[in-house]
């Protein structure tokens, strides 16, 4: 029993690893799916070897799952591209405007142009399904624009990776290098200023806490010599300590909030 | 059978099986194997896609001391199934005209 459990868990670990590019939650769902199949088949009296042999290797399963996922996405895009082609060929127009195939075969559009209403109705329905028509065409046009924008963004990224860019950059040595240094200096100064502000706030808070604590001791001692002065010192020190502790509490709350957001982001 | 055509058919087959009654993973595969060749790794993405499209819903229920996931068709899934049936009628007509079958 122990051996068969190890086999199954080994299989699951391998499968989990092979599903590398999928999100963790998705991988867990797939493992749970196979675990359920495993338990159902064990109830029917099948052995681990039989069950796992039927599934195939974890790498084959992972490949299939990942390919199916990719193909679904590809086919959605291909469907849109195919619809574009049909539009470009003018098949959707039908009738006299359509061009026949080069081998002279009758095209579906010509068939529609011949007045075959039923055939046209069927094609209209397919067009609707493919998203062709004024709405569909607009959608595709917008989609193409987005594609072009995406391609432009890619091109910008590629420029930085190209050697030519860097050759030109260093060739204009007298202009680009000092400018880069100046920009870096500005960034470092801003970062240092922000850090200095944080340190100052923290140092002030620490000063208030320690100063307040020390002041309380001094205040109590002073009260034995000069009650009024001692009481004043004690009161001021208590206020300073309170403000310092409040500041510490705020720091802690902000820190916990950032930590929580970090954990939520990771998930 | 063409792989792409088979993919389209599988969705219809899964919905058709679930339209009779809700089912769970192993039973679904067993029922589908009578209709079309399908493996465990092929079924999972189909179920995932159908659930994402709102064609089926899942519910976990206790069975013999463990939780088992059941898949049930939704209203959207039944509409989709009707679409598949209509598509079949249209495809049958088109194939008939192309290949001169029927009528």
Coordinates of C-alpha atoms in Angstrom, one line a residue:
Chain A
X1 CA 0.0 0.0 0.0
X2 CA 2.8 2.4 1.0
X3 CA 4.6 1.6 -2.3
X4 CA 1.5 2.3 -4.4
X5 CA 0.9 5.6 -2.6
X6 CA 4.5 6.6 -3.3
X7 CA 4.0 5.8 -7.0
X8 CA 0.9 7.9 -7.2
X9 CA 2.5 10.8 -5.3
X10 CA 5.6 10.5 -7.5
X11 CA 3.3 10.7 -10.5
X12 CA 1.6 13.8 -9.1
X13 CA 4.9 15.5 -8.3
X14 CA 6.2 14.9 -11.8
X15 CA 2.9 16.1 -13.4
X16 CA 3.0 19.2 -11.2
X17 CA 6.5 19.9 -12.3
X18 CA 5.8 19.3 -16.0
X19 CA 2.8 21.7 -16.0
X20 CA 5.5 24.4 -15.4
X21 CA 4.0 27.4 -17.2
X22 CA 0.5 27.1 -15.8
X23 CA -0.6 29.1 -12.7
X24 CA -0.3 27.2 -9.4
X25 CA -4.0 27.1 -8.7
X26 CA -4.6 25.6 -12.2
X27 CA -2.0 22.9 -11.6
X28 CA -3.6 22.0 -8.3
X29 CA -7.0 21.7 -10.0
X30 CA -5.5 19.3 -12.5
X31 CA -3.9 17.2 -9.8
X32 CA -7.2 17.1 -7.9
X33 CA -8.9 16.0 -11.1
X34 CA -6.5 13.1 -11.6
X35 CA -6.7 12.2 -7.9
X36 CA -10.4 11.9 -8.2
X37 CA -10.1 9.7 -11.2
X38 CA -7.6 7.6 -9.3
X39 CA -9.8 7.1 -6.3
X40 CA -12.8 6.2 -8.5
X41 CA -10.8 3.6 -10.3
X42 CA -9.3 2.2 -7.1
X43 CA -12.8 1.6 -5.9
X44 CA -13.4 -0.6 -8.9
X45 CA -10.4 -2.7 -7.8
X46 CA -7.9 -1.5 -10.4
X47 CA -4.2 -1.4 -9.5
X48 CA -2.0 1.7 -9.4
X49 CA 0.0 0.3 -12.4
X50 CA -3.1 -0.2 -14.5
X51 CA -4.5 3.3 -13.7
X52 CA -1.3 5.2 -14.2
X53 CA -0.4 3.2 -17.3
X54 CA -3.7 4.2 -18.8
X55 CA -3.1 7.8 -18.1
X56 CA 0.3 7.8 -19.8
X57 CA 3.5 9.6 -18.7
X58 CA 3.2 12.9 -16.8
X59 CA 5.2 14.7 -19.5
X60 CA 2.7 13.5 -22.2
X61 CA -0.3 14.6 -20.1
X62 CA 1.3 18.0 -19.4
X63 CA 2.1 18.4 -23.0
X64 CA -1.4 17.6 -24.0
X65 CA -2.9 19.9 -21.4
X66 CA -0.6 22.8 -22.4
X67 CA -1.1 22.2 -26.1
X68 CA -4.9 22.1 -25.8
X69 CA -4.7 25.3 -23.9
X70 CA -2.5 26.9 -26.6
X71 CA -4.6 25.5 -29.5
X72 CA -7.8 26.8 -28.0
X73 CA -6.3 30.3 -27.9
X74 CA -4.8 29.8 -31.4
X75 CA -8.0 28.5 -32.9
X76 CA -9.9 31.6 -31.6
X77 CA -7.4 33.8 -33.4
X78 CA -7.4 31.6 -36.5
X79 CA -11.2 31.8 -36.6
X80 CA -11.0 35.6 -36.7
X81 CA -8.2 35.5 -39.3
X82 CA -10.2 33.1 -41.4
X83 CA -13.2 35.4 -41.3
X84 CA -11.0 38.2 -42.4
X85 CA -9.8 36.2 -45.4
X86 CA -13.4 35.4 -46.3
X87 CA -14.2 39.1 -46.2
X88 CA -11.1 39.9 -48.3
X89 CA -12.1 37.3 -50.9
X90 CA -15.5 38.9 -51.1
X91 CA -17.3 35.6 -50.5
X92 CA -19.6 37.3 -48.0
X93 CA -20.7 39.8 -50.7
X94 CA -21.8 37.1 -53.1
X95 CA -23.3 37.6 -56.6
X96 CA -21.7 39.5 -59.4
X97 CA -18.9 41.1 -57.3
X98 CA -17.4 37.8 -56.3
X99 CA -14.5 36.4 -58.3
X100 CA -14.6 32.8 -59.3
X101 CA -11.8 30.3 -58.3
X102 CA -8.9 30.1 -60.7
X103 CA -9.9 26.6 -61.7
X104 CA -13.3 27.8 -62.7
X105 CA -15.2 26.0 -60.0
X106 CA -18.4 27.5 -58.8
X107 CA -17.8 29.4 -55.6
X108 CA -20.3 29.4 -52.7
X109 CA -20.7 33.1 -53.2
X110 CA -21.6 32.6 -56.9
X111 CA -24.1 30.1 -55.7
X112 CA -25.6 32.7 -53.3
X113 CA -25.7 35.2 -56.2
X114 CA -27.7 32.7 -58.3
X115 CA -30.5 33.2 -55.9
X116 CA -30.2 30.1 -53.8
X117 CA -32.0 31.7 -50.8
X118 CA -31.6 28.8 -48.5
X119 CA -27.9 28.5 -49.2
X120 CA -27.5 32.2 -48.6
X121 CA -29.4 31.9 -45.3
X122 CA -27.0 29.2 -44.2
X123 CA -24.0 31.3 -45.1
X124 CA -25.5 34.3 -43.3
X125 CA -25.8 32.2 -40.2
X126 CA -22.1 31.1 -40.5
X127 CA -21.1 34.7 -41.0
X128 CA -22.9 35.7 -37.9
X129 CA -21.2 32.9 -36.0
X130 CA -17.8 34.0 -37.4
X131 CA -18.6 37.6 -36.5
X132 CA -18.5 38.9 -40.1
X133 CA -20.8 41.8 -41.0
X134 CA -20.8 45.4 -39.9
X135 CA -20.4 44.7 -36.2
X136 CA -18.1 41.8 -36.7
X137 CA -16.0 43.7 -39.2
X138 CA -15.7 46.7 -36.7
X139 CA -14.6 44.3 -34.0
X140 CA -12.0 42.8 -36.2
X141 CA -10.8 46.2 -37.3
X142 CA -10.4 47.2 -33.7
X143 CA -8.7 43.9 -32.9
X144 CA -6.3 44.6 -35.8
X145 CA -5.5 48.0 -34.5
X146 CA -4.8 46.6 -31.1
X147 CA -2.6 44.0 -32.7
X148 CA -0.6 46.7 -34.6
X149 CA -0.3 48.7 -31.4
X150 CA 1.0 45.6 -29.6
X151 CA 3.5 45.0 -32.5
X152 CA 4.7 48.6 -32.2
X153 CA 5.3 48.1 -28.5
X154 CA 7.3 45.0 -29.2
X155 CA 9.4 46.9 -31.8
X156 CA 10.3 49.5 -29.2
X157 CA 11.5 46.8 -26.9
X158 CA 13.5 45.2 -29.6
X159 CA 15.3 48.5 -30.4
X160 CA 16.9 48.5 -27.0
X161 CA 18.1 45.0 -27.6
X162 CA 19.7 45.8 -31.0
X163 CA 23.4 46.3 -31.4
X164 CA 23.0 49.3 -33.8
X165 CA 21.3 51.3 -31.0
X166 CA 24.2 50.8 -28.7
X167 CA 26.8 51.5 -31.3
X168 CA 25.1 54.9 -32.1
X169 CA 24.7 55.5 -28.3
X170 CA 28.4 55.1 -27.6
X171 CA 29.3 56.9 -30.8
X172 CA 27.6 60.1 -29.5
X173 CA 29.9 59.7 -26.5
X174 CA 30.2 63.4 -25.7
X175 CA 26.4 63.9 -25.5
X176 CA 24.9 60.6 -24.3
X177 CA 27.3 59.5 -21.6
X178 CA 27.2 62.8 -19.6
X179 CA 23.4 63.0 -20.0
X180 CA 23.1 59.4 -18.7
X181 CA 25.3 60.2 -15.7
X182 CA 23.3 63.3 -15.0
X183 CA 20.0 61.4 -15.1
X184 CA 21.4 58.6 -12.9
X185 CA 22.5 61.3 -10.4
X186 CA 19.1 62.8 -10.3
X187 CA 17.5 59.4 -9.7
X188 CA 20.0 58.6 -6.9
X189 CA 19.4 62.0 -5.3
X190 CA 15.6 61.6 -5.3
X191 CA 16.0 58.1 -3.8
X192 CA 18.4 59.3 -1.1
X193 CA 16.0 62.2 -0.2
X194 CA 13.1 59.8 0.2
X195 CA 15.2 57.5 2.3
X196 CA 16.4 60.5 4.4
X197 CA 12.8 61.5 5.1
X198 CA 12.0 57.9 6.3
X199 CA 15.1 57.8 8.5
X200 CA 14.3 61.3 9.9
X201 CA 10.7 60.2 10.8
X202 CA 12.0 57.0 12.4
X203 CA 14.7 58.8 14.3
X204 CA 12.2 61.4 15.6
X205 CA 9.9 58.7 16.8
X206 CA 12.8 56.8 18.5
X207 CA 13.9 60.1 20.1
X208 CA 10.4 60.7 21.4
X209 CA 10.1 57.2 22.9
X210 CA 13.6 57.2 24.6
X211 CA 13.4 60.9 25.5
X212 CA 10.0 60.4 26.9
X213 CA 11.0 57.3 29.0
X214 CA 14.1 59.1 30.3
X215 CA 12.1 62.3 31.0
X216 CA 9.6 60.3 33.1
X217 CA 12.5 59.0 35.3
X218 CA 14.0 62.5 35.6
X219 CA 10.5 64.0 36.3
X220 CA 9.9 61.6 39.1
X221 CA 13.3 62.3 40.7
X222 CA 12.8 66.1 40.3
X223 CA 9.4 65.9 42.0
X224 CA 11.2 65.1 45.3
X225 CA 13.2 68.4 45.0
X226 CA 10.8 70.7 43.2
X227 CA 7.3 69.2 42.9
X228 CA 6.0 71.7 40.3
X229 CA 9.0 71.4 38.0
X230 CA 9.0 67.6 38.4
X231 CA 5.3 67.3 37.6
X232 CA 5.8 69.5 34.5
X233 CA 8.7 67.3 33.3
X234 CA 6.8 64.2 34.1
X235 CA 3.7 65.4 32.1
X236 CA 5.8 66.5 29.1
X237 CA 7.7 63.2 29.1
X238 CA 4.5 61.2 29.2
X239 CA 3.1 63.2 26.2
X240 CA 6.4 62.6 24.2
X241 CA 6.3 58.9 25.1
X242 CA 2.7 58.7 24.0
X243 CA 3.3 60.4 20.7
X244 CA 6.4 58.2 20.1
X245 CA 4.4 55.0 20.8
X246 CA 1.6 56.2 18.6
X247 CA 4.1 56.7 15.8
X248 CA 5.5 53.3 16.3
X249 CA 2.0 51.8 16.1
X250 CA 1.4 53.6 12.8
X251 CA 4.7 52.3 11.4
X252 CA 3.7 48.8 12.4
X253 CA 0.2 49.1 10.8
X254 CA 1.7 50.4 7.5
X255 CA 4.2 47.7 7.5
X256 CA 1.6 45.0 8.0
X257 CA -0.6 46.5 5.3
X258 CA 2.3 46.4 2.8
X259 CA 3.1 42.8 3.8
X260 CA -0.6 41.8 3.3
X261 CA -0.7 43.4 -0.1
X262 CA 2.6 41.6 -1.1
X263 CA 1.1 38.3 0.0
X264 CA -2.1 39.0 -1.9
X265 CA -0.1 40.0 -5.0
X266 CA 1.9 36.7 -4.9
X267 CA -1.4 34.7 -4.6
Chain B
X1 CA -11.4 11.9 -38.1
X2 CA -9.9 15.3 -38.5
X3 CA -8.4 16.5 -35.2
X4 CA -10.0 20.0 -35.3
X5 CA -13.4 18.6 -36.2
X6 CA -13.1 16.1 -33.3
X7 CA -12.4 18.9 -30.9
X8 CA -15.6 20.7 -31.8
X9 CA -17.5 17.4 -31.5
X10 CA -16.1 16.7 -28.0
X11 CA -17.7 19.8 -26.5
X12 CA -21.0 18.7 -28.0
X13 CA -20.6 15.1 -26.7
X14 CA -19.8 16.3 -23.2
X15 CA -22.8 18.6 -23.1
X16 CA -25.0 15.9 -24.5
X17 CA -24.0 13.4 -21.9
X18 CA -24.4 15.9 -19.1
X19 CA -27.9 16.9 -20.5
X20 CA -29.1 13.4 -19.4
X21 CA -27.9 13.7 -15.9
X22 CA -25.1 15.2 -13.8
X23 CA -21.9 13.2 -13.7
X24 CA -18.4 13.0 -12.3
X25 CA -15.0 12.6 -14.0
X26 CA -14.6 8.8 -14.3
X27 CA -18.3 8.2 -15.2
X28 CA -18.2 10.9 -17.8
X29 CA -15.2 9.3 -19.5
X30 CA -16.8 5.9 -19.4
X31 CA -20.0 7.3 -20.9
X32 CA -18.1 9.2 -23.6
X33 CA -15.9 6.3 -24.6
X34 CA -19.1 4.7 -26.0
X35 CA -19.6 7.6 -28.3
X36 CA -16.1 8.9 -29.2
X37 CA -12.5 8.2 -28.4
X38 CA -11.4 10.3 -25.5
X39 CA -8.7 10.2 -22.8
X40 CA -8.6 11.7 -19.3
X41 CA -6.1 14.3 -20.4
X42 CA -8.4 15.4 -23.3
X43 CA -11.4 15.7 -21.1
X44 CA -10.0 18.1 -18.5
X45 CA -9.5 21.1 -20.9
X46 CA -12.9 20.5 -22.3
X47 CA -14.5 20.7 -18.9
X48 CA -12.5 23.7 -18.0
X49 CA -13.5 25.5 -21.2
X50 CA -17.2 24.7 -20.8
X51 CA -17.2 25.8 -17.3
X52 CA -15.5 29.1 -18.2
X53 CA -18.1 29.6 -20.9
X54 CA -20.9 29.0 -18.4
X55 CA -22.1 25.8 -20.1
X56 CA -21.6 23.7 -17.0
X57 CA -21.3 24.1 -13.3
X58 CA -19.4 22.0 -10.7
X59 CA -20.4 21.1 -7.2
X60 CA -18.4 19.0 -4.7
X61 CA -20.4 16.5 -2.7
X62 CA -19.3 14.0 -0.1
X63 CA -19.1 10.4 -1.4
X64 CA -17.9 7.6 0.8
X65 CA -15.9 9.9 3.1
X66 CA -14.3 11.9 0.4
X67 CA -15.3 14.9 -1.8
X68 CA -16.2 14.2 -5.4
X69 CA -16.7 16.8 -8.0
X70 CA -19.9 16.6 -10.0
X71 CA -20.5 18.4 -13.3
X72 CA -23.9 19.6 -14.3
X73 CA -25.1 21.3 -17.5
X74 CA -26.5 24.9 -17.1
X75 CA -29.1 26.7 -19.0
X76 CA -26.4 28.2 -21.1
X77 CA -25.1 24.8 -21.8
X78 CA -28.5 23.6 -23.0
X79 CA -28.7 26.5 -25.3
X80 CA -25.3 25.7 -26.6
X81 CA -26.4 22.1 -27.2
X82 CA -29.3 23.4 -29.3
X83 CA -26.8 25.5 -31.3
X84 CA -24.7 22.3 -31.9
X85 CA -27.8 20.5 -33.1
X86 CA -28.7 23.4 -35.5
X87 CA -25.1 23.4 -36.7
X88 CA -25.3 19.7 -37.4
X89 CA -28.4 20.3 -39.6
X90 CA -26.7 23.1 -41.5
X91 CA -23.5 21.1 -41.9
X92 CA -25.4 18.1 -43.1
X93 CA -27.1 20.3 -45.7
X94 CA -23.8 21.8 -46.9
X95 CA -22.0 18.5 -47.0
X96 CA -24.9 17.1 -48.9
X97 CA -24.7 19.9 -51.5
X98 CA -20.9 19.6 -51.8
X99 CA -20.7 15.9 -52.0
X100 CA -24.1 15.3 -53.5
X101 CA -25.3 13.1 -50.6
X102 CA -28.9 12.9 -49.5
X103 CA -32.0 14.6 -50.8

